Amino acid sequence: MTQTELTTTAAASAAEAPPPVRARRRFSRENVTRLLFVAPAALYLVLFFGYPVVKNITMSLQDYTTKTFFTGEAPWVGFANYQAVLSSNLFWPSMTNTALFTIGSIAGQFIIGLALACFFKRRFPLSNFLRSMLLLPWLLPLIVSSATWRSILEQDSGILNQFLGTFGIEPVPWLTSPAVALIAVVLVNIWVGIPFNVTILYGGLQDIPDELYEAGALDGATGWKAFRHITLPNLKPVISVVLVLGVVYTIKVLDIILGLTNGGPANATQTLSIRSYQESFINFEFGVGAAFSNILILISLVFAVIYLRANRRAVDE
Amino acid sequence: MKNRKLTTLAAMTAIAPFALTACGGGGGSATASGDVDTLTVVDYYNNEPDKTLVQEAIDRCATELSVTIERETVPGKDLIQKVLQRASSKTLPDVLMLDNPDVQEIAATGGLSPLSQYDVDTSGFAQGMLEAATYEGEVYGLAPTANTLGIFYNPELLEAAGVEPPQTWDELKAAAEQLTEGDQYGIAFSAIATYEGSWQFLPFMWSNGGEETDLTSPEVAEALALWKDLVSSGSASEAVINWSQADVKDQFVAGKAAMMVNGPWQIPALQENPDVQFASVQIPVNEDGQTSIAPLGGEVWTVPVTGDDAKQAKAAEFVECMSNDENQLALAEARYTVPTKTALAEEFVANVPEMESFTEQVANARSRTGQLGEEWPEAATTIYTAIQLALTGKAEPAEAFEQASAG
């Protein structure tokens, strides 16, 4: 037995390891091939991700205005743009709004998304059709949905207030009161984000083996208990991915807020991305705009790292 | 051998993007000799009917100058970005249309050439429009027509309520209150958090003697107090702070506002609804004896510096042609705007009587950038922020501008 084992191992290693001289040559050839496979992706990354990021960082250290486009001159100003950002009265309110917007949107999207995903796990007539209909908000161009929501939320003649009025509820100043506007914007963003959450979570649910539920049912774990002790633990890797990706997508949302309130009323819906957009493309202070967006990128980066780690853990598991 | 082939292939793939971009960038090089037979034009009249109406004027000038025009139209909100892009790639068009408050900003970059270089006659134009197109003493462009703001009202509703078109702020407030009933508001205006909101506020501020150079003056605060009164008394909807001027027009058309602050460019849309009755007066003033001063709107045609002298000279001729009497009258009549040559006013009003109040308004109108030049965007941001603060109750009208200018 030992003999045979030994021979097989030897045979295997002989088959695996080619003669030493040829090995070196093949190794270098392999290396070249590997490089060639990496090259297009690396080139793409450098061109379309590396360059913009580096450009954005240098821009944030320059006095970059309309003049720059004509003369090519953008004097270095050090951290003056960041100073302008941090000392602006809108910086902290927009930070808070970004946080509230992100947390509110993610919480809403996730809870409703998970509930719908669990609901669609059961098969019933038209369930597939209904589930695909859920994707609609995802398919609409954001500029269209925000224009539509803007008329739905209109204070005097919007359909939502008309509907609420039939229950005797006073018209809600959805987009015109600084106290309510952020909530309204969050609600619309939740609506936009639900399809993403449902799709990913539904996929995660499909991967949980039915046997677990059957075994759990024998032990008396049904309904809520089954959800807590079987669904949630098994869904954990997917949940962390959904949440972190959700944060990265939500924190930079621009078009919905621009379309609904443009940062108003009275700056109640100013977020970092709105500030960045307005500084760059309304005030033409591209340096300050870049500084705002770099802060945003930095925050996203933190979550991206969390995502990568969570992802690696998920793969390990 | 197989290996070498692979390497070559990879190298070619790597180089391809650069080679392609190199080809794409080479289109705009200047040739500075010979007759000019084509000019490129960029403007933002990308919607009908304006697109065709402006094309007719362009065609007339093309024939007159015997050149071919290659025209590109871009959406209004993208124009400046487009201009900046093309400036940095040195592919500016020969003729560029700009919204008048942007002219000084672009002229300050050195990207436009002054019309005095080409003996273009700039006399006879409305003073406000020339001011808008002037940077450091040089005129950089001409506008064939101008627009402004006024009060549109529904004559049937006013008659039924026994109300005369208002001429003072007190009359405006009284009329708006009387005309408010059910789901119909007395007046609608745009107080949105964009430059549109600032533009709508200017006539009230200017007519009362307020200046954009001193936004914390009592005259400016009084104008804001008027808007605040209109909203808090319920004569105007609280939703005005989220209405664009197009929304305001929709409210008026839907019969939800008896009066509105808006410009003559809305007239074609109003005429599309034959049930909608409308007439217009100038923006009311605070006290009798004040002159109603509204902001001047309209687009200026300019000659960017492209480095091709012959083409630039031809482009200047083209700009002059676009603003000649024939084109001014044709464009003004078709597009419900006002000729910028003051001598044409009488003939124009005779042809288009519904433009009478707007023509008077334009004669006294001011340009937004006349005083502040490139600094105007900052003031405009302060104005709309202050409006938003006051109308949402976050600041008193007297304090709103101070709070807003703190940034």
mmCIF file of N, CA and C in Angstrom, chain A residues 29 36 43 66-67 69-71 88-90 150 154-157 175-176 178 260-262 264-267 281-284 286, chain B residues 3 10 80-81 84 87-88 90 92 105 108-109 111 185 193-195 237-239 241-243 247 256 374 385 388 392 406-407:
data_model
loop_
_atom_site.group_PDB
_atom_site.id
_atom_site.type_symbol
_atom_site.label_atom_id
_atom_site.label_comp_id
_atom_site.label_asym_id
_atom_site.label_seq_id
_atom_site.Cartn_x
_atom_site.Cartn_y
_atom_site.Cartn_z
ATOM 1 N N ARG A 29 6.990 32.652 -20.771
ATOM 2 C CA ARG A 29 5.964 32.774 -21.794
ATOM 3 C C ARG A 29 4.585 32.912 -21.139
ATOM 4 N N LEU A 36 -0.608 39.916 -20.978
ATOM 5 C CA LEU A 36 -1.462 40.318 -22.089
ATOM 6 C C LEU A 36 -2.932 40.262 -21.696
ATOM 7 N N LEU A 43 -5.300 48.855 -18.784
ATOM 8 C CA LEU A 43 -5.346 50.048 -19.618
ATOM 9 C C LEU A 43 -6.691 50.754 -19.452
ATOM 10 N N THR A 66 -14.010 78.936 -15.532
ATOM 11 C CA THR A 66 -14.302 78.984 -16.971
ATOM 12 C C THR A 66 -13.075 79.404 -17.771
ATOM 13 N N LYS A 67 -12.301 80.307 -17.203
ATOM 14 C CA LYS A 67 -11.109 80.803 -17.899
ATOM 15 C C LYS A 67 -10.170 79.665 -18.271
ATOM 16 N N PHE A 69 -10.638 76.779 -19.274
ATOM 17 C CA PHE A 69 -10.950 76.042 -20.495
ATOM 18 C C PHE A 69 -10.417 76.767 -21.733
ATOM 19 N N PHE A 70 -10.310 78.093 -21.640
ATOM 20 C CA PHE A 70 -9.844 78.854 -22.797
ATOM 21 C C PHE A 70 -8.326 79.025 -22.787
ATOM 22 N N THR A 71 -7.796 79.326 -21.581
ATOM 23 C CA THR A 71 -6.368 79.643 -21.526
ATOM 24 C C THR A 71 -5.529 78.453 -21.097
ATOM 25 N N SER A 88 -17.825 76.802 4.334
ATOM 26 C CA SER A 88 -19.111 77.252 3.799
ATOM 27 C C SER A 88 -20.224 76.834 4.751
ATOM 28 N N ASN A 89 -21.217 77.735 4.876
ATOM 29 C CA ASN A 89 -22.305 77.466 5.818
ATOM 30 C C ASN A 89 -23.134 76.258 5.416
ATOM 31 N N LEU A 90 -22.994 75.871 4.152
ATOM 32 C CA LEU A 90 -23.824 74.763 3.685
ATOM 33 C C LEU A 90 -23.139 73.420 3.870
ATOM 34 N N ARG A 150 -42.483 64.720 -9.159
ATOM 35 C CA ARG A 150 -42.636 66.129 -8.830
ATOM 36 C C ARG A 150 -44.096 66.561 -9.019
ATOM 37 N N GLU A 154 -46.907 67.544 -6.049
ATOM 38 C CA GLU A 154 -47.314 68.963 -6.097
ATOM 39 C C GLU A 154 -48.340 69.248 -5.001
ATOM 40 N N GLN A 155 -48.143 70.394 -4.329
ATOM 41 C CA GLN A 155 -48.929 70.650 -3.125
ATOM 42 C C GLN A 155 -50.417 70.835 -3.381
ATOM 43 N N ASP A 156 -50.767 71.670 -4.381
ATOM 44 C CA ASP A 156 -52.171 72.024 -4.553
ATOM 45 C C ASP A 156 -52.935 71.017 -5.400
ATOM 46 N N SER A 157 -52.311 70.571 -6.493
ATOM 47 C CA SER A 157 -53.082 69.735 -7.406
ATOM 48 C C SER A 157 -52.453 68.369 -7.603
ATOM 49 N N LEU A 175 -42.897 69.154 -1.230
ATOM 50 C CA LEU A 175 -41.634 69.665 -1.757
ATOM 51 C C LEU A 175 -41.426 71.136 -1.422
ATOM 52 N N THR A 176 -42.335 71.727 -0.661
ATOM 53 C CA THR A 176 -42.249 73.169 -0.457
ATOM 54 C C THR A 176 -42.008 73.537 0.988
ATOM 55 N N PRO A 178 -39.423 73.145 4.161
ATOM 56 C CA PRO A 178 -38.080 72.641 4.481
ATOM 57 C C PRO A 178 -38.135 71.456 5.450
ATOM 58 N N LEU A 260 -36.385 66.902 -8.299
ATOM 59 C CA LEU A 260 -37.498 67.147 -7.381
ATOM 60 C C LEU A 260 -37.425 68.531 -6.742
ATOM 61 N N THR A 261 -36.291 68.903 -6.196
ATOM 62 C CA THR A 261 -36.230 70.149 -5.420
ATOM 63 C C THR A 261 -35.068 71.050 -5.790
ATOM 64 N N ASN A 262 -34.101 70.532 -6.543
ATOM 65 C CA ASN A 262 -32.933 71.332 -6.894
ATOM 66 C C ASN A 262 -32.177 71.807 -5.655
ATOM 67 N N GLY A 264 -33.507 72.820 -2.906
ATOM 68 C CA GLY A 264 -34.370 73.651 -2.083
ATOM 69 C C GLY A 264 -35.339 72.771 -1.312
ATOM 70 N N PRO A 265 -36.368 73.270 -0.733
ATOM 71 C CA PRO A 265 -36.641 74.668 -0.414
ATOM 72 C C PRO A 265 -35.710 75.143 0.709
ATOM 73 N N ALA A 266 -35.211 76.359 0.548
ATOM 74 C CA ALA A 266 -34.308 76.959 1.527
ATOM 75 C C ALA A 266 -33.174 76.006 1.884
ATOM 76 N N ASN A 267 -32.589 75.369 0.870
ATOM 77 C CA ASN A 267 -31.422 74.486 1.025
ATOM 78 C C ASN A 267 -31.701 73.260 1.880
ATOM 79 N N PHE A 281 -21.102 73.301 -11.994
ATOM 80 C CA PHE A 281 -21.804 73.575 -13.243
ATOM 81 C C PHE A 281 -22.771 74.744 -13.170
ATOM 82 N N ILE A 282 -23.003 75.299 -11.986
ATOM 83 C CA ILE A 282 -23.830 76.501 -11.905
ATOM 84 C C ILE A 282 -22.915 77.698 -11.615
ATOM 85 N N ASN A 283 -22.031 77.536 -10.634
ATOM 86 C CA ASN A 283 -21.131 78.643 -10.297
ATOM 87 C C ASN A 283 -19.820 78.593 -11.067
ATOM 88 N N PHE A 284 -19.583 77.494 -11.793
ATOM 89 C CA PHE A 284 -18.352 77.312 -12.576
ATOM 90 C C PHE A 284 -17.101 77.389 -11.714
ATOM 91 N N PHE A 286 -14.969 75.002 -10.610
ATOM 92 C CA PHE A 286 -14.707 73.573 -10.763
ATOM 93 C C PHE A 286 -13.780 73.050 -9.659
ATOM 94 N N ASN B 3 4.185 33.414 -30.733
ATOM 95 C CA ASN B 3 4.351 34.365 -29.652
ATOM 96 C C ASN B 3 4.460 35.801 -30.163
ATOM 97 N N ALA B 10 -1.255 42.457 -29.337
ATOM 98 C CA ALA B 10 -1.497 43.167 -28.082
ATOM 99 C C ALA B 10 -1.047 44.617 -28.185
ATOM 100 N N ILE B 80 -23.348 76.014 -22.022
ATOM 101 C CA ILE B 80 -22.078 76.486 -21.458
ATOM 102 C C ILE B 80 -21.082 75.338 -21.336
ATOM 103 N N GLN B 81 -21.563 74.176 -20.899
ATOM 104 C CA GLN B 81 -20.654 73.033 -20.816
ATOM 105 C C GLN B 81 -20.056 72.703 -22.170
ATOM 106 N N LEU B 84 -17.411 75.258 -23.047
ATOM 107 C CA LEU B 84 -16.162 75.027 -22.320
ATOM 108 C C LEU B 84 -15.394 73.856 -22.919
ATOM 109 N N ALA B 87 -13.959 74.864 -26.128
ATOM 110 C CA ALA B 87 -12.874 75.821 -25.935
ATOM 111 C C ALA B 87 -11.588 75.087 -25.593
ATOM 112 N N SER B 88 -11.697 74.061 -24.726
ATOM 113 C CA SER B 88 -10.463 73.397 -24.315
ATOM 114 C C SER B 88 -9.926 72.507 -25.414
ATOM 115 N N LYS B 90 -10.117 73.477 -28.527
ATOM 116 C CA LYS B 90 -9.849 74.424 -29.620
ATOM 117 C C LYS B 90 -10.725 74.160 -30.839
ATOM 118 N N LEU B 92 -13.945 75.736 -31.124
ATOM 119 C CA LEU B 92 -15.082 76.641 -31.001
ATOM 120 C C LEU B 92 -15.691 76.909 -32.373
ATOM 121 N N GLU B 105 -19.057 86.603 -18.722
ATOM 122 C CA GLU B 105 -18.274 85.501 -18.146
ATOM 123 C C GLU B 105 -17.370 84.879 -19.213
ATOM 124 N N ALA B 108 -14.712 87.370 -20.513
ATOM 125 C CA ALA B 108 -13.613 87.556 -19.563
ATOM 126 C C ALA B 108 -12.520 86.506 -19.743
ATOM 127 N N THR B 109 -12.869 85.377 -20.351
ATOM 128 C CA THR B 109 -11.859 84.336 -20.547
ATOM 129 C C THR B 109 -10.953 84.648 -21.727
ATOM 130 N N GLY B 111 -12.051 84.407 -24.760
ATOM 131 C CA GLY B 111 -12.463 83.489 -25.825
ATOM 132 C C GLY B 111 -13.306 84.126 -26.914
ATOM 133 N N TYR B 185 -55.831 80.707 -7.337
ATOM 134 C CA TYR B 185 -55.049 81.717 -6.641
ATOM 135 C C TYR B 185 -55.079 83.026 -7.417
ATOM 136 N N ALA B 193 -35.545 77.745 -6.529
ATOM 137 C CA ALA B 193 -34.146 77.912 -6.112
ATOM 138 C C ALA B 193 -33.185 77.757 -7.285
ATOM 139 N N THR B 194 -33.440 78.514 -8.354
ATOM 140 C CA THR B 194 -32.505 78.564 -9.476
ATOM 141 C C THR B 194 -32.439 80.021 -9.923
ATOM 142 N N TYR B 195 -31.642 80.280 -10.968
ATOM 143 C CA TYR B 195 -31.559 81.649 -11.474
ATOM 144 C C TYR B 195 -32.917 82.141 -11.970
ATOM 145 N N SER B 237 -49.809 80.544 -4.104
ATOM 146 C CA SER B 237 -49.616 79.225 -3.488
ATOM 147 C C SER B 237 -48.267 79.148 -2.790
ATOM 148 N N GLU B 238 -48.193 78.339 -1.724
ATOM 149 C CA GLU B 238 -46.896 78.096 -1.089
ATOM 150 C C GLU B 238 -45.963 77.349 -2.029
ATOM 151 N N ALA B 239 -46.563 76.727 -3.042
ATOM 152 C CA ALA B 239 -45.762 75.918 -3.963
ATOM 153 C C ALA B 239 -44.916 76.779 -4.904
ATOM 154 N N ILE B 241 -42.366 78.282 -4.462
ATOM 155 C CA ILE B 241 -40.928 78.108 -4.271
ATOM 156 C C ILE B 241 -40.390 76.882 -5.010
ATOM 157 N N ASN B 242 -41.278 76.113 -5.608
ATOM 158 C CA ASN B 242 -40.788 74.977 -6.410
ATOM 159 C C ASN B 242 -41.287 75.039 -7.852
ATOM 160 N N TRP B 243 -41.836 76.202 -8.228
ATOM 161 C CA TRP B 243 -42.362 76.329 -9.591
ATOM 162 C C TRP B 243 -41.351 76.977 -10.514
ATOM 163 N N ASP B 247 -43.980 75.989 -15.097
ATOM 164 C CA ASP B 247 -45.019 75.540 -14.164
ATOM 165 C C ASP B 247 -46.022 76.665 -13.920
ATOM 166 N N LYS B 256 -55.769 78.007 -12.507
ATOM 167 C CA LYS B 256 -55.489 77.987 -11.073
ATOM 168 C C LYS B 256 -54.796 79.267 -10.612
ATOM 169 N N GLU B 374 -19.094 89.494 -14.220
ATOM 170 C CA GLU B 374 -18.879 88.081 -13.893
ATOM 171 C C GLU B 374 -19.346 87.728 -12.481
ATOM 172 N N THR B 385 -31.621 82.288 -2.773
ATOM 173 C CA THR B 385 -31.554 81.689 -1.441
ATOM 174 C C THR B 385 -32.363 82.513 -0.451
ATOM 175 N N GLN B 388 -36.037 81.921 -0.877
ATOM 176 C CA GLN B 388 -36.436 80.637 -0.304
ATOM 177 C C GLN B 388 -36.510 80.715 1.226
ATOM 178 N N THR B 392 -40.235 80.327 3.057
ATOM 179 C CA THR B 392 -40.469 79.141 3.887
ATOM 180 C C THR B 392 -40.512 79.502 5.367
ATOM 181 N N ALA B 406 -24.366 85.057 3.608
ATOM 182 C CA ALA B 406 -23.332 84.414 4.422
ATOM 183 C C ALA B 406 -22.865 83.110 3.778
ATOM 184 N N GLY B 407 -23.579 82.658 2.744
ATOM 185 C CA GLY B 407 -23.142 81.482 1.987
ATOM 186 C C GLY B 407 -23.631 80.211 2.602
#
